Coordinates of C-alpha atoms in Angstrom, one line a residue:
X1 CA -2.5 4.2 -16.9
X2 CA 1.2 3.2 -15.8
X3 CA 3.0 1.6 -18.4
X4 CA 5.5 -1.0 -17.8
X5 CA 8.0 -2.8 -19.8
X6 CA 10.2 -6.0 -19.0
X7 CA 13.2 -6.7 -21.2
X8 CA 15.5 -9.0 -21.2
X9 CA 18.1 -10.6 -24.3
X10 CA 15.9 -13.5 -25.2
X11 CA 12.1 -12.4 -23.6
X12 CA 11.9 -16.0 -23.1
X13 CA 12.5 -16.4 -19.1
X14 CA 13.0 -13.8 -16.9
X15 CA 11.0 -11.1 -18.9
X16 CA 8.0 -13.6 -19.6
X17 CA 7.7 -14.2 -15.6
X18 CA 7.7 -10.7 -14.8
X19 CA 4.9 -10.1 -17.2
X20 CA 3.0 -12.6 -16.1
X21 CA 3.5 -11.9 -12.5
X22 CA 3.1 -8.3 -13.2
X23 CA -0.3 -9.1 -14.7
X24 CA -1.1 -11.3 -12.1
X25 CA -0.4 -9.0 -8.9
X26 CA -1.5 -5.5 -10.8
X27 CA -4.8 -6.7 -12.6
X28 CA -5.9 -3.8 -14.8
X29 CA -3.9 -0.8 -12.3
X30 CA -1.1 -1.0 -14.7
X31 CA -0.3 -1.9 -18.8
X32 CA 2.2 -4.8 -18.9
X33 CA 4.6 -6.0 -21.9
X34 CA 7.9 -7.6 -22.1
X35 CA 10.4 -7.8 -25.3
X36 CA 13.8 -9.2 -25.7
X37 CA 16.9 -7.6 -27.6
X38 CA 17.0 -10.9 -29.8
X39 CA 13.4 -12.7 -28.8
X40 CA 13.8 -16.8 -29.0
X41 CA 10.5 -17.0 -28.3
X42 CA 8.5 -18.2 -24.9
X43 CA 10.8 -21.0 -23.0
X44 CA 9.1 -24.3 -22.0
X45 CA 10.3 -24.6 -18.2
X46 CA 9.1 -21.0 -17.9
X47 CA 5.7 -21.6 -18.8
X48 CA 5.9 -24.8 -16.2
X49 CA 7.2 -23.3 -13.5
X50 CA 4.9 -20.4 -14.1
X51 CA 1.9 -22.9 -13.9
X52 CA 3.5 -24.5 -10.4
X53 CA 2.5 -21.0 -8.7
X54 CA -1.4 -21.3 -11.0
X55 CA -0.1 -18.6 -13.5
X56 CA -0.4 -19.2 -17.5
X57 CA 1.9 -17.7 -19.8
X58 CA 1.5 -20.0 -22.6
X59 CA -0.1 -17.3 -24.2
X60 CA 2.3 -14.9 -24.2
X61 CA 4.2 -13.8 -26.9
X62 CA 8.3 -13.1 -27.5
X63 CA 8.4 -9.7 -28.6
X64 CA 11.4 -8.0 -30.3
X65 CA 12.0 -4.5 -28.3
X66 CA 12.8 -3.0 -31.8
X67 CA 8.7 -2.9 -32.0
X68 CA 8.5 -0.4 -29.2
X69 CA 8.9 3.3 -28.8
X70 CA 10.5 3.3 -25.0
X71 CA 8.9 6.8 -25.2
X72 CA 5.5 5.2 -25.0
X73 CA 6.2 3.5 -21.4
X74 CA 6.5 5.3 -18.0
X75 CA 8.6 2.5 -16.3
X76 CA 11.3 0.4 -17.7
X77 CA 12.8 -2.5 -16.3
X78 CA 15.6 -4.6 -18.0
X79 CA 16.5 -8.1 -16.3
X80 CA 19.8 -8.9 -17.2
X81 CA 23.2 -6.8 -18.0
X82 CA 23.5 -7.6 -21.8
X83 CA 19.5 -6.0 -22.1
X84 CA 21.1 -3.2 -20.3
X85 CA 23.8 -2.6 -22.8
X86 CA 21.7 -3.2 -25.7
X87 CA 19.0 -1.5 -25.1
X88 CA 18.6 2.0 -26.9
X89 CA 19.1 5.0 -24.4
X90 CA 16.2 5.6 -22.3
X91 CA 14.3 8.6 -22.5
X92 CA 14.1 11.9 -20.3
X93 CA 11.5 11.1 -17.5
X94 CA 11.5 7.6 -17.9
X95 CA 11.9 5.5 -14.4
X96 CA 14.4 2.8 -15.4
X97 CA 15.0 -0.2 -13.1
X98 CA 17.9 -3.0 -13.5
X99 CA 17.5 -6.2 -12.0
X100 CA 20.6 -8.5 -13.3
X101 CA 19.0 -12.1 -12.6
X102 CA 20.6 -15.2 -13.9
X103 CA 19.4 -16.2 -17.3
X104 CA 17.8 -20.1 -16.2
X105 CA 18.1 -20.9 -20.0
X106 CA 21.7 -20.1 -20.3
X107 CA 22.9 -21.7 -17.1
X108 CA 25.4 -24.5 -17.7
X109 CA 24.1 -27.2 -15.3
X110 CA 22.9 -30.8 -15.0
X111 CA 19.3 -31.7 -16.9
X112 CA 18.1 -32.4 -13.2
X113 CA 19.0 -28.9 -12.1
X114 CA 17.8 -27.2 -14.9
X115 CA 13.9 -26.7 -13.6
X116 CA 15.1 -25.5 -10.3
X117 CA 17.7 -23.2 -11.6
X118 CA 13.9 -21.7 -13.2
X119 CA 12.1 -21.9 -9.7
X120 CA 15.1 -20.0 -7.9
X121 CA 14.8 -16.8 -10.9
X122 CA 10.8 -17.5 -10.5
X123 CA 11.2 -16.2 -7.0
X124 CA 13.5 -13.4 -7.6
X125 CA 11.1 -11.9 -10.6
X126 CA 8.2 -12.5 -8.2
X127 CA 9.8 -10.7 -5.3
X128 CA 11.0 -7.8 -7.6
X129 CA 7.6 -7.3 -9.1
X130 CA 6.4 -7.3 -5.7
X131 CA 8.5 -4.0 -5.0
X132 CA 8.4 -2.8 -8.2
X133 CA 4.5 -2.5 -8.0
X134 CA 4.3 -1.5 -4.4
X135 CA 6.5 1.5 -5.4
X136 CA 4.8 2.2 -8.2
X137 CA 1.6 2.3 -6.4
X138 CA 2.7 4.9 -3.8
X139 CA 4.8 7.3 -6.4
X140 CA 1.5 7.2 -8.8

């Protein structure tokens, strides 16, 4: 079975979607985690704008990456540029992916723009995943 894993700084946002949509749109085809280089745990507007599209993450879990071998995986993605840089060197044979998506958490705006800043990275991860599976699919 394909193994994929998300990471991102906190896993609270972006890496918690992907899972979740990976989970979603993959069923049992594929084995899904996510981690963070410094895990803050699972972020509230995540798991509601998660549940706006009928998908439950409440029970996932923020992972530090330090608790996976990369070796283990077949497919690693990392959603933001300071993951990139902190995660350990991925290795031989390994397909590694970078999508460098806003983090919603850390955006600086108004408390009324905070949930869509969420929706707007919602639909990135989704559409990402989308390709991400497709190819993954075809090459497997």
């Amino acid at each position: 079975m394909t193994k994929i894993l998300f990471v991102c700084t906190g896993n609270s946002a972006r890496s918690q979607m992907a899972e979740g949509f990976a989970r979603y749109y993959a069923g049992d085809q594929f084995e899904i985690r996510s981690a963070g280089t410094y895990p803050v745990g699972v972020n509230p507007y995540a798991i509601q704008v998660m549940q706006e599209v009928d998908l439950d993450i409440s029970g996932q879990t923020s992972d530090p990456l330090s608790e996976f071998s990369l070796q283990d995986f077949d497919c690693v993605v990392t959603l933001c540029d300071s993951a990139r840089a902190s995660c350990p060197v991925i290795p031989t044979g390994i397909e590694l992916h970078h999508w460098p998506l806003p983090d919603p958490a850390g955006l600086i705006v108004k408390s009324s723009e905070i949930i869509q800043a969420f929706r707007l990275v919602r639909h990135q991860v989704e559409q990402n995943v989308k390709a991400l599976l497709a190819t993954l699919t075809e090459t497997s």
